[in-house]
Amino acid sequence: MTELMDKIKKRRTFAIISHPDAGKTTLTEKLLLYGGAIHLAGSVKARKSNKHAVSDWMEIEKQRGISVTSSVLQFDYDGFRVNILDTPGHQDFSEDTYRTLMAADSAVMLIDAAKGVEPQTKKLFWVCHRRRLPIFTFINKLDRYGRNPFDLMDELEKVLNIRAYPINWPIGIDGHYKGVYNRLENTIELFEDDTSHGAKKLKSTTGSLDDPKIRELLGDELYENLCNDIELLDMAGDEFDMEKVNTGELTPMFFGSAVTNFGVEPFLERFLQYTPPPLPRKSDIGDIQPEEPYFSGFIFKIQANMNPAHRDRLAFMRIVSGAFEKGMEVWHSGTNKTVALKQPQQFMADEREAVEEAWAGDIIGLFDPGIYQLGDTLSGGPKLHYENIPVFAPEFFSRVRPADSMKRKQFQKGITQLAEEGAIQTFIRTETGREEFMVGVVGVLQFEVLEHRLKTEYQVDIVMESMPFRFVRWVVSTPKPIDQLKLTSTSGRAKDSRDRDVLLFENEWSIRLACENNAGLELAETANRK
Ligand code: GDP
């Protein structure tokens, strides 16, 4: 095997998707603990709880700080090079969260055993599903009372319309699980009680299902229960089919507790074994395989002014093919020119590091002199363009203007910058008789970020007025001019930043009605960026 192939095959690049409080931070930290990137769990947690003590503004700064340093975390485990992409899932839920999934090869869907599938999990799931990304499910918080594992399987099917194949099945009684049974390997792993409050790895005993030692450790009752569960799963459940996993039709399911480390290592091991190595990406010259001999990649995230003293801007790139070397000169789709990739950075558990080389599957942060746009391609081979990264529908809208009309120019500059980062989207509504400038965001915290950044980075105070719309849909085709469409009185019409027609709605019911009342009207939830 060539060195290139060898490096690529070891890489696993994924994102964890979840609803706030399901335990993403905790699980990420435990993966780092098992990966040896940190030695005692607790550091990430501590940083996070400090955050609640500070003021709102600082909160935003900190939020940005966190999403910066942890845009991607890298560690080695069992011969794999693991890249975890950070998908902000808290109040700073934003378009970024969706876009980050474009850089992943699979997703881990983290679910709180007591709560089941929650709204933000659902939204993120659909973004993954549309891309046919393999999705692995980790049911968390098994150290507490939760819902029955069979119920949770059922819920995945009912709510998300995906079948689940439990690879690791919990053994024991709700709230007091003792271990997990691996259905593919017919092995059992029993965990010792957690005595370090999750700070250290858990000790465990492994054996096969018919091992008398295991049976004795379990006791007759639990053993019987387990055998019944297995029989039920085998009878009523799906077969394990990697092809279905790879196309996102079947989700391998795991159970555990991120807090006590129960089930974390068995999950990590199997997940790395089954999740795909770097996948090809679509381009205008066909699918580009990771092992192509030339370097190429695309920009999926831009973050400016991370350091107020320097006004720097970082562009995050997913490497799709070949090998990257610091300082290399490559073609850039946005300017159609050759650029030198200087000052590349990678992110280890806690700090930024300069990178000398990286490979397909890796994510690196590039210093951006202001030339990169979301979705741009960089290539050391042919001049190719990677598939567009779509613009996702915002869910909150406000009229926005500078408080001081003399500051209009600065205001425009700031708005443009934030729109380029994909933090906000801009719309103009004309039907009210005058031009109304509107900003749309995916997560409501982005309005605070907007206000704060315009003030601190562009010295502009703004006036914002929130609007009742919750949905925007791009008009793909329409039977008649937009202003003649029959819409409910609370719906709106506007243009996006590329002058495309959009409709604005307060609820899903009005969307349905718009389609019913205007035969031939076709609406889309996402649009092309370019
Ligand atoms: P995030 O919002 O998804 O990043 O969630 P966190 O990792 O911050 O966890 C949210 C809360 O759930 C915290 O209080 C955690 O201590 C708790 N938590 C996380 N994992 C577990 C778990 O496995 N069991 C229990 N009981 N609590 C957990």
GROMACS .gro file of N, CA and C in nm, residues 214-334:
model
  363
  214ILE      N    1  -1.915  -1.555   3.313
  214ILE     CA    2  -2.001  -1.441   3.281
  214ILE      C    3  -2.142  -1.467   3.336
  215ARG      N    4  -2.188  -1.591   3.318
  215ARG     CA    5  -2.322  -1.625   3.364
  215ARG      C    6  -2.332  -1.608   3.516
  216GLU      N    7  -2.225  -1.647   3.581
  216GLU     CA    8  -2.225  -1.635   3.726
  216GLU      C    9  -2.223  -1.489   3.770
  217LEU      N   10  -2.142  -1.409   3.699
  217LEU     CA   11  -2.135  -1.266   3.731
  217LEU      C   12  -2.270  -1.198   3.712
  218LEU      N   13  -2.342  -1.244   3.611
  218LEU     CA   14  -2.470  -1.182   3.579
  218LEU      C   15  -2.582  -1.227   3.672
  219GLY      N   16  -2.577  -1.353   3.711
  219GLY     CA   17  -2.690  -1.409   3.787
  219GLY      C   18  -2.793  -1.464   3.690
  220ASP      N   19  -2.869  -1.564   3.737
  220ASP     CA   20  -2.961  -1.634   3.647
  220ASP      C   21  -3.068  -1.543   3.586
  221GLU      N   22  -3.121  -1.454   3.668
  221GLU     CA   23  -3.233  -1.374   3.619
  221GLU      C   24  -3.191  -1.282   3.503
  222LEU      N   25  -3.082  -1.209   3.525
  222LEU     CA   26  -3.037  -1.117   3.420
  222LEU      C   27  -2.996  -1.194   3.296
  223TYR      N   28  -2.938  -1.310   3.319
  223TYR     CA   29  -2.893  -1.393   3.207
  223TYR      C   30  -3.014  -1.434   3.122
  224GLU      N   31  -3.118  -1.480   3.191
  224GLU     CA   32  -3.242  -1.519   3.121
  224GLU      C   33  -3.300  -1.401   3.043
  225ASN      N   34  -3.308  -1.287   3.112
  225ASN     CA   35  -3.362  -1.168   3.047
  225ASN      C   36  -3.286  -1.134   2.920
  226LEU      N   37  -3.154  -1.141   2.933
  226LEU     CA   38  -3.071  -1.108   2.817
  226LEU      C   39  -3.100  -1.203   2.702
  227CYS      N   40  -3.108  -1.334   2.734
  227CYS     CA   41  -3.134  -1.432   2.629
  227CYS      C   42  -3.268  -1.404   2.561
  228ASN      N   43  -3.367  -1.364   2.641
  228ASN     CA   44  -3.497  -1.331   2.582
  228ASN      C   45  -3.489  -1.209   2.490
  229ASP      N   46  -3.416  -1.108   2.538
  229ASP     CA   47  -3.400  -0.987   2.456
  229ASP      C   48  -3.333  -1.022   2.322
  230ILE      N   49  -3.228  -1.102   2.330
  230ILE     CA   50  -3.153  -1.137   2.209
  230ILE      C   51  -3.245  -1.210   2.111
  231GLU      N   52  -3.325  -1.300   2.167
  231GLU     CA   53  -3.414  -1.377   2.080
  231GLU      C   54  -3.513  -1.284   2.010
  232LEU      N   55  -3.566  -1.191   2.087
  232LEU     CA   56  -3.662  -1.097   2.032
  232LEU      C   57  -3.599  -1.011   1.923
  233LEU      N   58  -3.478  -0.964   1.950
  233LEU     CA   59  -3.409  -0.879   1.853
  233LEU      C   60  -3.382  -0.956   1.724
  234ASP      N   61  -3.338  -1.082   1.741
  234ASP     CA   62  -3.305  -1.162   1.624
  234ASP      C   63  -3.430  -1.194   1.542
  235MET      N   64  -3.540  -1.213   1.614
  235MET     CA   65  -3.663  -1.251   1.546
  235MET      C   66  -3.727  -1.132   1.476
  236ALA      N   67  -3.741  -1.022   1.550
  236ALA     CA   68  -3.819  -0.910   1.497
  236ALA      C   69  -3.734  -0.805   1.429
  237GLY      N   70  -3.604  -0.807   1.454
  237GLY     CA   71  -3.520  -0.697   1.405
  237GLY      C   72  -3.465  -0.720   1.265
  238ASP      N   73  -3.392  -0.620   1.219
  238ASP     CA   74  -3.331  -0.628   1.087
  238ASP      C   75  -3.201  -0.707   1.094
  239GLU      N   76  -3.156  -0.748   0.977
  239GLU     CA   77  -3.022  -0.807   0.966
  239GLU      C   78  -2.923  -0.691   0.966
  240PHE      N   79  -2.800  -0.719   1.006
  240PHE     CA   80  -2.699  -0.614   0.996
  240PHE      C   81  -2.652  -0.608   0.851
  241ASP      N   82  -2.665  -0.492   0.790
  241ASP     CA   83  -2.633  -0.479   0.649
  241ASP      C   84  -2.553  -0.350   0.630
  242MET      N   85  -2.422  -0.366   0.608
  242MET     CA   86  -2.333  -0.249   0.597
  242MET      C   87  -2.376  -0.158   0.482
  243GLU      N   88  -2.428  -0.218   0.377
  243GLU     CA   89  -2.468  -0.135   0.263
  243GLU      C   90  -2.579  -0.037   0.304
  244LYS      N   91  -2.672  -0.089   0.385
  244LYS     CA   92  -2.780  -0.002   0.433
  244LYS      C   93  -2.727   0.103   0.531
  245VAL      N   94  -2.627   0.066   0.607
  245VAL     CA   95  -2.567   0.163   0.699
  245VAL      C   96  -2.502   0.274   0.617
  246ASN      N   97  -2.431   0.233   0.512
  246ASN     CA   98  -2.358   0.330   0.430
  246ASN      C   99  -2.446   0.424   0.353
  247THR      N  100  -2.571   0.386   0.331
  247THR     CA  101  -2.659   0.477   0.259
  247THR      C  102  -2.758   0.544   0.355
  248GLY      N  103  -2.733   0.526   0.485
  248GLY     CA  104  -2.815   0.596   0.584
  248GLY      C  105  -2.954   0.537   0.602
  249GLU      N  106  -2.974   0.410   0.565
  249GLU     CA  107  -3.107   0.350   0.583
  249GLU      C  108  -3.119   0.271   0.712
  250LEU      N  109  -3.004   0.234   0.767
  250LEU     CA  110  -3.002   0.155   0.890
  250LEU      C  111  -2.900   0.220   0.984
  251THR      N  112  -2.940   0.239   1.109
  251THR     CA  113  -2.844   0.300   1.202
  251THR      C  114  -2.797   0.199   1.307
  252PRO      N  115  -2.667   0.172   1.312
  252PRO     CA  116  -2.616   0.087   1.418
  252PRO      C  117  -2.637   0.160   1.551
  253MET      N  118  -2.681   0.085   1.651
  253MET     CA  119  -2.721   0.150   1.775
  253MET      C  120  -2.636   0.100   1.891
  254PHE      N  121  -2.599   0.192   1.979
  254PHE     CA  122  -2.515   0.159   2.095
  254PHE      C  123  -2.578   0.220   2.219
  255PHE      N  124  -2.547   0.163   2.333
  255PHE     CA  125  -2.601   0.215   2.459
  255PHE      C  126  -2.487   0.243   2.555
  256GLY      N  127  -2.499   0.349   2.634
  256GLY     CA  128  -2.393   0.375   2.729
  256GLY      C  129  -2.421   0.496   2.816
  257SER      N  130  -2.320   0.534   2.891
  257SER     CA  131  -2.330   0.652   2.976
  257SER      C  132  -2.200   0.729   2.964
  258ALA      N  133  -2.208   0.847   2.907
  258ALA     CA  134  -2.087   0.927   2.889
  258ALA      C  135  -2.031   0.969   3.024
  259VAL      N  136  -2.119   0.988   3.122
  259VAL     CA  137  -2.073   1.035   3.252
  259VAL      C  138  -1.992   0.928   3.326
  260THR      N  139  -2.041   0.804   3.326
  260THR     CA  140  -1.970   0.701   3.402
  260THR      C  141  -1.871   0.623   3.314
  261ASN      N  142  -1.870   0.649   3.184
  261ASN     CA  143  -1.786   0.579   3.086
  261ASN      C  144  -1.840   0.441   3.048
  262PHE      N  145  -1.953   0.407   3.103
  262PHE     CA  146  -2.016   0.278   3.072
  262PHE      C  147  -2.045   0.270   2.921
  263GLY      N  148  -1.991   0.166   2.857
  263GLY     CA  149  -2.021   0.145   2.715
  263GLY      C  150  -1.951   0.238   2.618
  264VAL      N  151  -1.867   0.329   2.671
  264VAL     CA  152  -1.805   0.426   2.581
  264VAL      C  153  -1.697   0.361   2.493
  265GLU      N  154  -1.612   0.280   2.556
  265GLU     CA  155  -1.505   0.220   2.476
  265GLU      C  156  -1.558   0.117   2.376
  266PRO      N  157  -1.649   0.028   2.419
  266PRO     CA  158  -1.705  -0.064   2.318
  266PRO      C  159  -1.769   0.010   2.201
  267PHE      N  160  -1.830   0.124   2.231
  267PHE     CA  161  -1.888   0.204   2.123
  267PHE      C  162  -1.777   0.255   2.031
  268LEU      N  163  -1.678   0.320   2.091
  268LEU     CA  164  -1.571   0.381   2.012
  268LEU      C  165  -1.504   0.278   1.920
  269GLU      N  166  -1.476   0.161   1.977
  269GLU     CA  167  -1.409   0.056   1.899
  269GLU      C  168  -1.492   0.014   1.778
  270ARG      N  169  -1.619  -0.017   1.803
  270ARG     CA  170  -1.704  -0.066   1.694
  270ARG      C  171  -1.736   0.044   1.596
  271PHE      N  172  -1.759   0.163   1.648
  271PHE     CA  173  -1.789   0.275   1.561
  271PHE      C  174  -1.674   0.297   1.461
  272LEU      N  175  -1.552   0.297   1.512
  272LEU     CA  176  -1.437   0.321   1.424
  272LEU      C  177  -1.420   0.209   1.322
  273GLN      N  178  -1.459   0.091   1.366
  273GLN     CA  179  -1.449  -0.024   1.276
  273GLN      C  180  -1.551  -0.014   1.161
  274TYR      N  181  -1.671   0.035   1.191
  274TYR     CA  182  -1.777   0.034   1.089
  274TYR      C  183  -1.795   0.166   1.016
  275THR      N  184  -1.752   0.275   1.074
  275THR     CA  185  -1.774   0.403   1.007
  275THR      C  186  -1.675   0.415   0.890
  276PRO      N  187  -1.718   0.475   0.780
  276PRO     CA  188  -1.631   0.472   0.662
  276PRO      C  189  -1.507   0.560   0.673
  277PRO      N  190  -1.400   0.522   0.602
  277PRO     CA  191  -1.285   0.610   0.586
  277PRO      C  192  -1.327   0.727   0.496
  278PRO      N  193  -1.240   0.824   0.474
  278PRO     CA  194  -1.279   0.941   0.393
  278PRO      C  195  -1.351   0.901   0.263
  279LEU      N  196  -1.463   0.966   0.240
  279LEU     CA  197  -1.546   0.933   0.123
  279LEU      C  198  -1.516   1.029   0.009
  280PRO      N  199  -1.544   0.981  -0.114
  280PRO     CA  200  -1.528   1.072  -0.228
  280PRO      C  201  -1.629   1.186  -0.220
  281ARG      N  202  -1.606   1.292  -0.295
  281ARG     CA  203  -1.701   1.403  -0.302
  281ARG      C  204  -1.731   1.432  -0.448
  282LYS      N  205  -1.855   1.478  -0.470
  282LYS     CA  206  -1.896   1.511  -0.607
  282LYS      C  207  -1.832   1.641  -0.654
  283SER      N  208  -1.793   1.643  -0.783
  283SER     CA  209  -1.742   1.768  -0.840
  283SER      C  210  -1.793   1.779  -0.983
  284ASP      N  211  -1.763   1.892  -1.047
  284ASP     CA  212  -1.811   1.909  -1.186
  284ASP      C  213  -1.735   1.821  -1.285
  285ILE      N  214  -1.628   1.753  -1.239
  285ILE     CA  215  -1.562   1.659  -1.331
  285ILE      C  216  -1.581   1.515  -1.280
  286GLY      N  217  -1.682   1.494  -1.200
  286GLY     CA  218  -1.711   1.359  -1.149
  286GLY      C  219  -1.671   1.343  -1.003
  287ASP      N  220  -1.693   1.223  -0.950
  287ASP     CA  221  -1.657   1.198  -0.811
  287ASP      C  222  -1.505   1.200  -0.795
  288ILE      N  223  -1.460   1.267  -0.690
  288ILE     CA  224  -1.315   1.271  -0.665
  288ILE      C  225  -1.286   1.178  -0.548
  289GLN      N  226  -1.202   1.079  -0.573
  289GLN     CA  227  -1.167   0.981  -0.470
  289GLN      C  228  -1.057   1.037  -0.380
  290PRO      N  229  -1.059   0.998  -0.253
  290PRO     CA  230  -0.957   1.050  -0.161
  290PRO      C  231  -0.814   1.014  -0.204
  291GLU      N  232  -0.799   0.898  -0.268
  291GLU     CA  233  -0.663   0.856  -0.301
  291GLU      C  234  -0.611   0.913  -0.432
  292GLU      N  235  -0.685   1.007  -0.494
  292GLU     CA  236  -0.630   1.075  -0.612
  292GLU      C  237  -0.493   1.129  -0.574
  293PRO      N  238  -0.400   1.128  -0.669
  293PRO     CA  239  -0.264   1.166  -0.633
  293PRO      C  240  -0.247   1.316  -0.605
  294TYR      N  241  -0.348   1.397  -0.638
  294TYR     CA  242  -0.331   1.541  -0.616
  294TYR      C  243  -0.415   1.587  -0.497
  295PHE      N  244  -0.368   1.696  -0.439
  295PHE     CA  245  -0.441   1.756  -0.326
  295PHE      C  246  -0.563   1.833  -0.376
  296SER      N  247  -0.676   1.818  -0.306
  296SER     CA  248  -0.790   1.907  -0.332
  296SER      C  249  -0.879   1.911  -0.207
  297GLY      N  250  -0.959   2.016  -0.198
  297GLY     CA  251  -1.048   2.029  -0.082
  297GLY      C  252  -1.145   2.144  -0.102
  298PHE      N  253  -1.237   2.159  -0.008
  298PHE     CA  254  -1.332   2.271  -0.018
  298PHE      C  255  -1.347   2.340   0.117
  299ILE      N  256  -1.385   2.468   0.109
  299ILE     CA  257  -1.403   2.549   0.229
  299ILE      C  258  -1.547   2.534   0.277
  300PHE      N  259  -1.564   2.497   0.404
  300PHE     CA  260  -1.701   2.481   0.454
  300PHE      C  261  -1.734   2.574   0.570
  301LYS      N  262  -1.633   2.646   0.617
  301LYS     CA  263  -1.659   2.733   0.731
  301LYS      C  264  -1.560   2.849   0.729
  302ILE      N  265  -1.610   2.968   0.756
  302ILE     CA  266  -1.521   3.083   0.760
  302ILE      C  267  -1.547   3.156   0.890
  303GLN      N  268  -1.442   3.191   0.957
  303GLN     CA  269  -1.461   3.261   1.083
  303GLN      C  270  -1.365   3.380   1.088
  304ALA      N  271  -1.422   3.498   1.103
  304ALA     CA  272  -1.339   3.618   1.096
  304ALA      C  273  -1.317   3.676   1.234
  305ASN      N  274  -1.218   3.762   1.244
  305ASN     CA  275  -1.196   3.843   1.363
  305ASN      C  276  -1.194   3.761   1.490
  306MET      N  277  -1.132   3.644   1.482
  306MET     CA  278  -1.127   3.561   1.602
  306MET      C  279  -1.037   3.625   1.705
  307ASN      N  280  -0.937   3.694   1.655
  307ASN     CA  281  -0.851   3.768   1.744
  307ASN      C  282  -0.870   3.916   1.712
  308PRO      N  283  -0.939   3.989   1.800
  308PRO     CA  284  -0.974   4.128   1.768
  308PRO      C  285  -0.850   4.213   1.738
  309ALA      N  286  -0.736   4.175   1.794
  309ALA     CA  287  -0.615   4.254   1.772
  309ALA      C  288  -0.565   4.239   1.629
  310HIS      N  289  -0.597   4.130   1.565
  310HIS     CA  290  -0.540   4.105   1.432
  310HIS      C  291  -0.639   4.105   1.319
  311ARG      N  292  -0.766   4.103   1.353
  311ARG     CA  293  -0.867   4.097   1.246
  311ARG      C  294  -0.836   3.984   1.150
  312ASP      N  295  -0.801   3.870   1.202
  312ASP     CA  296  -0.769   3.762   1.111
  312ASP      C  297  -0.896   3.687   1.073
  313ARG      N  298  -0.884   3.615   0.967
  313ARG     CA  299  -0.998   3.539   0.920
  313ARG      C  300  -0.946   3.400   0.887
  314LEU      N  301  -1.014   3.298   0.938
  314LEU     CA  302  -0.972   3.160   0.911
  314LEU      C  303  -1.075   3.093   0.822
  315ALA      N  304  -1.025   3.020   0.724
  315ALA     CA  305  -1.116   2.942   0.639
  315ALA      C  306  -1.088   2.796   0.669
  316PHE      N  307  -1.193   2.722   0.701
  316PHE     CA  308  -1.175   2.581   0.734
  316PHE      C  309  -1.200   2.497   0.611
  317MET      N  310  -1.104   2.408   0.586
  317MET     CA  311  -1.112   2.329   0.465
  317MET      C  312  -1.116   2.181   0.496
  318ARG      N  313  -1.201   2.111   0.427
  318ARG     CA  314  -1.200   1.965   0.434
  318ARG      C  315  -1.114   1.920   0.316
  319ILE      N  316  -1.013   1.841   0.345
  319ILE     CA  317  -0.929   1.787   0.238
  319ILE      C  318  -1.002   1.667   0.178
  320VAL      N  319  -1.025   1.671   0.048
  320VAL     CA  320  -1.099   1.563  -0.017
  320VAL      C  321  -1.004   1.459  -0.076
  321SER      N  322  -0.895   1.507  -0.136
  321SER     CA  323  -0.804   1.410  -0.198
  321SER      C  324  -0.659   1.448  -0.173
  322GLY      N  325  -0.574   1.347  -0.177
  322GLY     CA  326  -0.430   1.367  -0.175
  322GLY      C  327  -0.374   1.415  -0.043
  323ALA      N  328  -0.257   1.474  -0.053
  323ALA     CA  329  -0.185   1.518   0.066
  323ALA      C  330  -0.162   1.667   0.060
  324PHE      N  331  -0.168   1.727   0.178
  324PHE     CA  332  -0.146   1.871   0.191
  324PHE      C  333  -0.009   1.896   0.254
  325GLU      N  334   0.061   1.993   0.200
  325GLU     CA  335   0.187   2.034   0.264
  325GLU      C  336   0.184   2.183   0.285
  326LYS      N  337   0.234   2.223   0.397
  326LYS     CA  338   0.238   2.365   0.430
  326LYS      C  339   0.308   2.445   0.320
  327GLY      N  340   0.246   2.556   0.282
  327GLY     CA  341   0.309   2.644   0.185
  327GLY      C  342   0.285   2.605   0.040
  328MET      N  343   0.217   2.494   0.017
  328MET     CA  344   0.198   2.448  -0.120
  328MET      C  345   0.117   2.548  -0.200
  329GLU      N  346   0.140   2.549  -0.331
  329GLU     CA  347   0.067   2.642  -0.417
  329GLU      C  348  -0.039   2.566  -0.492
  330VAL      N  349  -0.161   2.615  -0.482
  330VAL     CA  350  -0.273   2.544  -0.545
  330VAL      C  351  -0.366   2.643  -0.615
  331TRP      N  352  -0.447   2.588  -0.702
  331TRP     CA  353  -0.545   2.671  -0.774
  331TRP      C  354  -0.668   2.694  -0.685
  332HIS      N  355  -0.718   2.818  -0.690
  332HIS     CA  356  -0.833   2.854  -0.607
  332HIS      C  357  -0.951   2.890  -0.698
  333SER      N  358  -1.063   2.820  -0.681
  333SER     CA  359  -1.177   2.838  -0.774
  333SER      C  360  -1.235   2.979  -0.769
  334GLY      N  361  -1.236   3.040  -0.651
  334GLY     CA  362  -1.302   3.170  -0.636
  334GLY      C  363  -1.235   3.280  -0.716
   0.00000   0.00000   0.00000
